[in-house]
């Protein structure tokens, strides 16, 4: 039966009511943040001879560990540096920096940074948001190690202290030789939220170490212009392995991020340096480059709320719940809506690992009262959000260029693209913003459903799309020999990049299937009714793929529906929500 525009408007309003009743999850709690001026550059690795000063950190057993290093040159260098060791803890060495362009070398050992556990300045902290002033004066309230480079009195966010252009490098033969461990206090709670935090620390370089067991992030880069994270392993953290926020000129390379409850790598609210760029394609300027990393066994391999101008290439993203996500969903992130991700030459495969069984039921490990009993140290992952297990890449944004990737064996779908209403999910009530995502995304030259050696290994669908957005297109994507690209486009085909822009009308049946998962909470509501995202799809077969494609014919996607009616419904519902919120606060 063909639906009339009026009938579709009723469906749209019902959709809005469902959205209003679903409480969307929020992101990590953070102070109000802004992008740095963007005048910096990505720092280069600096040798001892090039440093303005050198400081050495070691542990009491560093000599014994050095003696076990098999590489003679690395062993001899460490023995030489050991003679100049002045500090047992990295924070003490950071506090001793007196000149910019200092190198701190951290010798093999396990670093717990015990003086940071109960520093005198922590008394009186109530657990709220940490301002920059507090981060500068007493970063120990949440961080194992803090590098805060800006003078809080000068009313800007530019690094202007001796901590600018600081380089911290482990000296072992491999990242595991230098280990920073947060872990748990005697009462079973987390010792620290973050491992190493660089806050307004322009030119920061971190290399060759492992960080594990933090309540939020192992490495955190915040409001920093110019940073590198190189050869760093981040594992067993409740949220992120590496989190960067409102930062620019970043490089994350040769990393290994695994068993994190949210993402292995997360450049959230990356500096929006291409906000005015109306083209989709390779970038000439990006805020952060992520390359040659191995992201595996996380709830999400890579993600970025407002992940703007991110260049993600030549990585392995596999055996996560979801491979990667860039999105415009969560409120409170500068740079909305997300734009200009460039995903190129990645291997994205087998992202079917389901960790939601860890949160469901009273006996589930993630429901243990004390973090020490949840099993993070044994690789237990407690997913922070409900996301579609079995998905290679998921996008809610604009001008994303996805090209040259190899994508196979993701049971639900290879790539997923859909629209979300800003008024209802990120508190943006401007009528002109209601279709600000997902537009002008291009998928080209990707190899779908085939391993690098040419073996057929299908995705549940190669491309899932809710039919929404302007200028989205698919071109020259390759399937396994004898196969065709699979998708669920209601049109019956995926628009190519020569086609005219489509009108921004979502397929409401597809969109409503996404709603039930919005109320997920890993403690209070780990199994929302009707949320199939948290259920592992079966391994794809020819029959299951055909059924998924056939489901696209359910509609509705009637092009006669005036966009204005949908927009009016969105704004009307948003207004009611705003009025209700105002009434509650009076």
Short mmCIF file of C-alpha atoms in Angstrom, two decimals, residues 216-582:
data_model
loop_
_atom_site.label_atom_id
_atom_site.label_comp_id
_atom_site.label_asym_id
_atom_site.label_seq_id
_atom_site.Cartn_x
_atom_site.Cartn_y
_atom_site.Cartn_z
CA UNK A 216 39.04 6.30 31.46
CA UNK A 217 42.08 6.77 29.21
CA UNK A 218 45.61 5.44 29.09
CA UNK A 219 46.88 8.43 27.06
CA UNK A 220 44.97 11.71 26.93
CA UNK A 221 45.93 14.70 24.74
CA UNK A 222 43.79 17.81 25.40
CA UNK A 223 43.73 21.28 23.78
CA UNK A 224 47.19 20.63 22.39
CA UNK A 225 48.61 21.87 19.08
CA UNK A 226 51.21 19.41 17.84
CA UNK A 227 51.58 15.91 19.31
CA UNK A 228 52.84 12.44 18.44
CA UNK A 229 51.99 9.08 20.02
CA UNK A 230 54.42 6.53 18.58
CA UNK A 231 54.93 2.82 19.34
CA UNK A 232 52.61 2.92 22.34
CA UNK A 233 50.50 -0.01 23.57
CA UNK A 234 47.26 0.86 25.40
CA UNK A 235 45.21 -1.96 26.89
CA UNK A 236 42.69 -3.03 29.54
CA UNK A 237 41.19 0.44 30.07
CA UNK A 238 37.53 1.05 30.91
CA UNK A 239 37.08 3.61 28.11
CA UNK A 240 39.83 4.65 25.66
CA UNK A 241 43.34 3.58 24.86
CA UNK A 242 44.37 6.91 23.30
CA UNK A 243 41.97 9.85 23.58
CA UNK A 244 42.69 13.21 21.98
CA UNK A 245 40.23 16.08 22.34
CA UNK A 246 40.10 19.54 20.75
CA UNK A 247 43.66 19.13 19.52
CA UNK A 248 45.47 19.74 16.23
CA UNK A 249 48.54 18.68 14.23
CA UNK A 250 48.49 15.16 15.68
CA UNK A 251 50.08 11.89 14.64
CA UNK A 252 49.28 8.50 16.16
CA UNK A 253 51.38 5.76 14.60
CA UNK A 254 52.65 2.22 15.08
CA UNK A 255 50.29 1.75 18.01
CA UNK A 256 48.63 -1.34 19.43
CA UNK A 257 45.30 -0.67 21.15
CA UNK A 258 43.31 -3.58 22.55
CA UNK A 259 40.76 -4.58 25.18
CA UNK A 260 39.36 -1.09 25.79
CA UNK A 261 35.71 -0.63 26.80
CA UNK A 262 35.05 2.13 24.29
CA UNK A 263 37.67 2.75 21.60
CA UNK A 264 41.24 1.81 21.03
CA UNK A 265 41.95 5.18 19.40
CA UNK A 266 39.64 8.20 19.75
CA UNK A 267 40.44 11.63 18.24
CA UNK A 268 37.24 13.33 19.44
CA UNK A 269 36.44 16.92 18.41
CA UNK A 270 39.56 17.04 16.29
CA UNK A 271 40.26 20.60 15.13
CA UNK A 272 37.71 21.42 12.42
CA UNK A 273 40.26 22.70 9.92
CA UNK A 274 38.14 21.78 6.87
CA UNK A 275 34.83 23.14 8.12
CA UNK A 276 34.48 25.43 5.09
CA UNK A 277 35.73 22.87 2.59
CA UNK A 278 32.80 21.78 0.40
CA UNK A 279 34.72 19.09 -1.45
CA UNK A 280 34.94 15.38 -0.71
CA UNK A 281 38.24 13.71 -1.38
CA UNK A 282 41.83 13.43 -0.19
CA UNK A 283 42.77 16.12 2.32
CA UNK A 284 45.67 18.52 2.08
CA UNK A 285 45.38 19.43 5.78
CA UNK A 286 44.15 17.22 8.56
CA UNK A 287 43.96 17.56 12.34
CA UNK A 288 45.27 14.09 13.13
CA UNK A 289 46.79 11.23 11.18
CA UNK A 290 46.44 7.65 12.42
CA UNK A 291 48.63 5.17 10.57
CA UNK A 292 50.19 1.71 10.87
CA UNK A 293 48.24 0.88 14.03
CA UNK A 294 46.72 -2.40 15.15
CA UNK A 295 43.30 -1.85 16.75
CA UNK A 296 41.72 -5.07 17.94
CA UNK A 297 39.55 -6.64 20.66
CA UNK A 298 38.00 -3.34 21.73
CA UNK A 299 34.30 -2.49 21.83
CA UNK A 300 35.30 -0.08 19.01
CA UNK A 301 38.60 -0.12 17.19
CA UNK A 302 38.58 3.57 16.27
CA UNK A 303 36.00 6.26 16.92
CA UNK A 304 35.56 10.00 16.85
CA UNK A 305 32.59 12.07 17.98
CA UNK A 306 33.06 15.14 15.78
CA UNK A 307 36.08 13.31 14.39
CA UNK A 308 36.91 16.09 11.94
CA UNK A 309 39.72 16.07 9.39
CA UNK A 310 41.04 12.70 10.50
CA UNK A 311 43.33 10.81 8.11
CA UNK A 312 43.18 7.12 9.00
CA UNK A 313 45.23 4.90 6.73
CA UNK A 314 47.24 1.68 6.53
CA UNK A 315 45.88 0.30 9.78
CA UNK A 316 44.59 -3.12 10.78
CA UNK A 317 41.13 -2.79 12.40
CA UNK A 318 39.87 -6.22 13.33
CA UNK A 319 38.21 -8.43 15.93
CA UNK A 320 36.44 -5.53 17.63
CA UNK A 321 32.71 -5.26 18.20
CA UNK A 322 32.65 -2.49 15.56
CA UNK A 323 35.67 -1.54 13.47
CA UNK A 324 35.36 2.24 13.44
CA UNK A 325 32.81 5.01 13.99
CA UNK A 326 32.82 8.72 13.17
CA UNK A 327 29.63 10.46 14.19
CA UNK A 328 27.62 13.58 14.94
CA UNK A 329 25.42 12.16 17.66
CA UNK A 330 26.61 13.13 21.13
CA UNK A 331 26.11 16.62 22.52
CA UNK A 332 28.82 18.80 24.04
CA UNK A 333 31.49 18.26 21.40
CA UNK A 334 32.93 21.24 19.50
CA UNK A 335 33.07 20.89 15.74
CA UNK A 336 29.63 19.41 15.08
CA UNK A 337 28.61 17.97 12.71
CA UNK A 338 31.53 15.67 11.95
CA UNK A 339 33.21 16.29 8.61
CA UNK A 340 36.07 15.26 6.33
CA UNK A 341 37.32 11.91 7.51
CA UNK A 342 39.67 10.23 5.06
CA UNK A 343 39.83 6.45 5.48
CA UNK A 344 42.26 4.85 3.08
CA UNK A 345 44.06 1.53 2.60
CA UNK A 346 42.95 0.00 5.89
CA UNK A 347 42.28 -3.68 6.45
CA UNK A 348 38.90 -3.85 8.22
CA UNK A 349 37.84 -7.39 9.01
CA UNK A 350 36.19 -9.82 11.43
CA UNK A 351 34.70 -7.15 13.68
CA UNK A 352 32.24 -9.58 15.23
CA UNK A 353 33.47 -9.87 18.83
CA UNK A 354 30.51 -9.46 21.16
CA UNK A 355 31.30 -8.15 24.65
CA UNK A 356 27.70 -7.44 25.67
CA UNK A 357 27.50 -10.77 27.45
CA UNK A 358 29.88 -9.24 30.00
CA UNK A 359 27.22 -6.73 31.08
CA UNK A 360 24.00 -8.76 30.94
CA UNK A 361 22.82 -10.41 34.17
CA UNK A 362 23.61 -10.05 37.85
CA UNK A 363 26.51 -12.47 37.55
CA UNK A 364 28.03 -10.70 34.55
CA UNK A 365 31.60 -9.61 35.35
CA UNK A 366 30.95 -5.97 34.45
CA UNK A 367 28.23 -5.80 37.11
CA UNK A 368 30.69 -6.43 39.95
CA UNK A 369 30.53 -3.64 42.53
CA UNK A 370 34.28 -3.07 42.61
CA UNK A 371 36.27 -2.51 39.40
CA UNK A 372 39.02 -4.85 40.60
CA UNK A 373 36.52 -7.74 40.44
CA UNK A 374 35.37 -7.07 36.86
CA UNK A 375 38.37 -8.67 35.23
CA UNK A 376 39.74 -5.79 33.16
CA UNK A 377 43.23 -7.02 33.96
CA UNK A 378 42.31 -10.35 32.33
CA UNK A 379 40.92 -8.75 29.19
CA UNK A 380 37.25 -8.37 30.17
CA UNK A 381 35.71 -5.56 28.10
CA UNK A 382 32.64 -3.68 29.39
CA UNK A 383 31.07 -1.86 26.39
CA UNK A 384 30.23 1.77 27.13
CA UNK A 385 27.59 2.12 24.36
CA UNK A 386 25.25 -0.08 22.37
CA UNK A 387 26.65 -0.36 18.85
CA UNK A 388 25.98 -2.77 15.97
CA UNK A 389 28.24 -5.77 16.52
CA UNK A 390 29.49 -7.08 13.21
CA UNK A 391 30.07 -3.72 11.49
CA UNK A 392 33.27 -2.67 9.77
CA UNK A 393 32.72 1.11 9.68
CA UNK A 394 29.85 3.37 10.76
CA UNK A 395 29.44 7.02 9.75
CA UNK A 396 27.12 9.85 10.75
CA UNK A 397 28.78 12.89 9.22
CA UNK A 398 29.73 14.74 6.07
CA UNK A 399 32.36 14.68 3.33
CA UNK A 400 33.90 11.42 4.47
CA UNK A 401 36.09 9.87 1.80
CA UNK A 402 36.36 6.10 2.15
CA UNK A 403 38.64 4.64 -0.48
CA UNK A 404 40.94 1.73 -1.14
CA UNK A 405 40.08 -0.25 2.00
CA UNK A 406 39.86 -4.04 2.18
CA UNK A 407 36.72 -4.99 4.10
CA UNK A 408 35.71 -8.58 4.76
CA UNK A 409 34.02 -10.97 7.19
CA UNK A 410 32.01 -8.37 9.11
CA UNK A 411 28.83 -10.32 9.84
CA UNK A 412 26.36 -7.41 9.90
CA UNK A 413 27.71 -4.94 7.32
CA UNK A 414 30.92 -3.58 5.88
CA UNK A 415 30.01 0.12 6.04
CA UNK A 416 26.98 1.82 7.58
CA UNK A 417 25.80 5.38 6.79
CA UNK A 418 22.79 7.06 8.37
CA UNK A 419 21.24 10.35 9.51
CA UNK A 420 20.41 11.46 13.06
CA UNK A 421 18.20 14.44 14.08
CA UNK A 422 20.35 17.07 15.86
CA UNK A 423 17.44 18.55 17.84
CA UNK A 424 16.76 15.28 19.54
CA UNK A 425 20.20 13.83 20.09
CA UNK A 426 22.61 16.72 20.56
CA UNK A 427 20.37 19.57 21.75
CA UNK A 428 20.75 21.61 18.56
CA UNK A 429 17.38 23.26 17.95
CA UNK A 430 18.31 25.42 14.95
CA UNK A 431 15.81 24.55 12.17
CA UNK A 432 18.54 24.98 9.57
CA UNK A 433 20.69 22.29 11.19
CA UNK A 434 18.21 19.45 11.21
CA UNK A 435 19.65 17.82 8.07
CA UNK A 436 23.28 18.76 8.70
CA UNK A 437 24.31 15.06 8.45
CA UNK A 438 25.01 12.71 6.64
CA UNK A 439 25.82 14.33 3.30
CA UNK A 440 28.45 14.13 0.54
CA UNK A 441 30.09 10.92 1.71
CA UNK A 442 31.96 8.98 -0.98
CA UNK A 443 32.81 5.27 -0.99
CA UNK A 444 35.15 4.38 -3.81
CA UNK A 445 37.61 1.66 -4.83
CA UNK A 446 37.02 -0.45 -1.73
CA UNK A 447 37.42 -4.24 -1.97
CA UNK A 448 34.42 -5.79 -0.25
CA UNK A 449 33.91 -9.37 0.91
CA UNK A 450 37.30 -10.64 -0.21
CA UNK A 451 40.50 -11.31 1.73
CA UNK A 452 43.84 -9.88 0.57
CA UNK A 453 44.72 -13.27 -0.98
CA UNK A 454 41.53 -13.23 -3.06
CA UNK A 455 39.43 -15.63 -1.00
CA UNK A 456 35.70 -14.94 -0.76
CA UNK A 457 34.76 -13.83 2.78
CA UNK A 458 31.47 -11.90 2.59
CA UNK A 459 30.15 -9.18 4.83
CA UNK A 460 26.52 -9.44 5.97
CA UNK A 461 25.96 -6.54 3.57
CA UNK A 462 28.72 -4.55 2.00
CA UNK A 463 26.86 -1.24 2.43
CA UNK A 464 23.97 -0.34 4.76
CA UNK A 465 22.32 3.04 4.12
CA UNK A 466 19.14 4.62 5.43
CA UNK A 467 18.60 6.44 2.07
CA UNK A 468 19.15 9.85 3.68
CA UNK A 469 21.41 12.73 2.77
CA UNK A 470 22.56 14.72 -0.21
CA UNK A 471 25.47 13.81 -2.44
CA UNK A 472 26.26 10.40 -0.98
CA UNK A 473 27.72 8.10 -3.59
CA UNK A 474 29.38 4.74 -4.23
CA UNK A 475 31.73 4.14 -7.12
CA UNK A 476 34.15 1.48 -8.40
CA UNK A 477 33.88 -0.74 -5.34
CA UNK A 478 34.99 -4.30 -6.04
CA UNK A 479 33.39 -7.57 -4.92
CA UNK A 480 34.85 -11.06 -4.93
CA UNK A 481 35.09 -12.80 -8.28
CA UNK A 482 31.64 -13.73 -9.53
CA UNK A 483 29.90 -11.68 -6.82
CA UNK A 484 28.17 -8.31 -6.77
CA UNK A 485 28.33 -5.52 -4.21
CA UNK A 486 25.53 -6.07 -1.70
CA UNK A 487 23.48 -3.27 -0.14
CA UNK A 488 20.07 -2.31 1.20
CA UNK A 489 19.35 0.89 -0.76
CA UNK A 490 15.60 1.24 -1.21
CA UNK A 491 16.23 2.71 -4.64
CA UNK A 492 17.46 -0.69 -5.72
CA UNK A 493 20.88 0.76 -6.48
CA UNK A 494 23.55 2.86 -4.79
CA UNK A 495 23.95 6.28 -6.44
CA UNK A 496 27.24 6.73 -8.21
CA UNK A 497 29.28 9.88 -7.89
CA UNK A 498 28.03 11.31 -11.17
CA UNK A 499 24.40 11.21 -10.06
CA UNK A 500 22.59 14.38 -8.94
CA UNK A 501 22.27 14.97 -5.20
CA UNK A 502 19.39 13.21 -3.51
CA UNK A 503 16.89 14.91 -1.26
CA UNK A 504 17.53 14.43 2.47
CA UNK A 505 14.66 12.03 3.20
CA UNK A 506 15.40 9.12 5.48
CA UNK A 507 13.76 5.74 5.16
CA UNK A 508 11.82 5.85 8.41
CA UNK A 509 11.53 2.09 8.76
CA UNK A 510 15.32 1.81 8.70
CA UNK A 511 15.76 4.73 11.05
CA UNK A 512 13.29 3.45 13.64
CA UNK A 513 15.17 0.15 13.83
CA UNK A 514 18.09 2.09 15.34
CA UNK A 515 16.14 3.64 18.20
CA UNK A 516 15.73 0.85 20.70
CA UNK A 517 19.46 0.79 21.44
CA UNK A 518 19.60 4.46 22.49
CA UNK A 519 18.57 3.67 26.08
CA UNK A 520 21.43 1.22 26.68
CA UNK A 521 23.25 1.64 29.96
CA UNK A 522 25.81 -0.99 30.85
CA UNK A 523 24.80 -0.97 34.51
CA UNK A 524 21.09 -0.11 34.66
CA UNK A 525 19.83 -1.21 31.21
CA UNK A 526 22.28 -3.55 29.51
CA UNK A 527 19.67 -5.31 27.33
CA UNK A 528 17.21 -2.74 25.90
CA UNK A 529 14.08 -4.35 24.48
CA UNK A 530 14.23 -4.73 20.73
CA UNK A 531 17.93 -3.81 20.44
CA UNK A 532 19.43 -6.33 18.06
CA UNK A 533 22.71 -4.44 17.74
CA UNK A 534 24.02 -6.20 20.83
CA UNK A 535 23.28 -9.64 19.34
CA UNK A 536 25.95 -11.15 17.11
CA UNK A 537 24.56 -11.76 13.63
CA UNK A 538 25.10 -15.24 12.17
CA UNK A 539 27.91 -15.76 9.73
CA UNK A 540 26.69 -14.48 6.35
CA UNK A 541 25.31 -16.92 3.83
CA UNK A 542 23.91 -16.35 0.36
CA UNK A 543 20.42 -16.68 1.84
CA UNK A 544 21.01 -14.23 4.71
CA UNK A 545 22.53 -11.65 2.38
CA UNK A 546 19.60 -11.93 -0.02
CA UNK A 547 17.16 -11.51 2.88
CA UNK A 548 18.98 -8.41 4.11
CA UNK A 549 18.82 -6.88 0.65
CA UNK A 550 15.15 -7.75 0.27
CA UNK A 551 14.32 -5.97 3.53
CA UNK A 552 15.08 -2.68 1.78
CA UNK A 553 11.85 -3.03 -0.18
CA UNK A 554 9.76 -2.45 2.95
CA UNK A 555 10.01 1.37 2.62
CA UNK A 556 8.67 3.89 3.18
CA UNK A 557 10.86 6.21 1.16
CA UNK A 558 8.30 8.23 -0.77
CA UNK A 559 10.00 11.12 -2.60
CA UNK A 560 6.75 13.08 -2.56
CA UNK A 561 7.12 13.72 1.17
CA UNK A 562 7.93 17.43 1.52
CA UNK A 563 11.11 17.95 3.47
CA UNK A 564 9.45 20.93 5.12
CA UNK A 565 6.90 18.68 6.82
CA UNK A 566 9.58 16.49 8.33
CA UNK A 567 11.56 19.54 9.39
CA UNK A 568 8.47 21.10 10.98
CA UNK A 569 7.89 17.89 12.90
CA UNK A 570 11.49 17.85 14.10
CA UNK A 571 11.47 21.46 15.21
CA UNK A 572 8.06 21.14 16.82
CA UNK A 573 9.11 18.12 18.81
CA UNK A 574 12.35 19.83 19.78
CA UNK A 575 10.42 22.89 20.95
CA UNK A 576 8.20 20.73 23.14
CA UNK A 577 11.29 19.09 24.59
CA UNK A 578 12.89 22.46 25.30
CA UNK A 579 9.72 23.76 26.97
CA UNK A 580 9.49 20.67 29.13
CA UNK A 581 13.14 21.03 30.15
CA UNK A 582 12.62 24.71 30.98
#
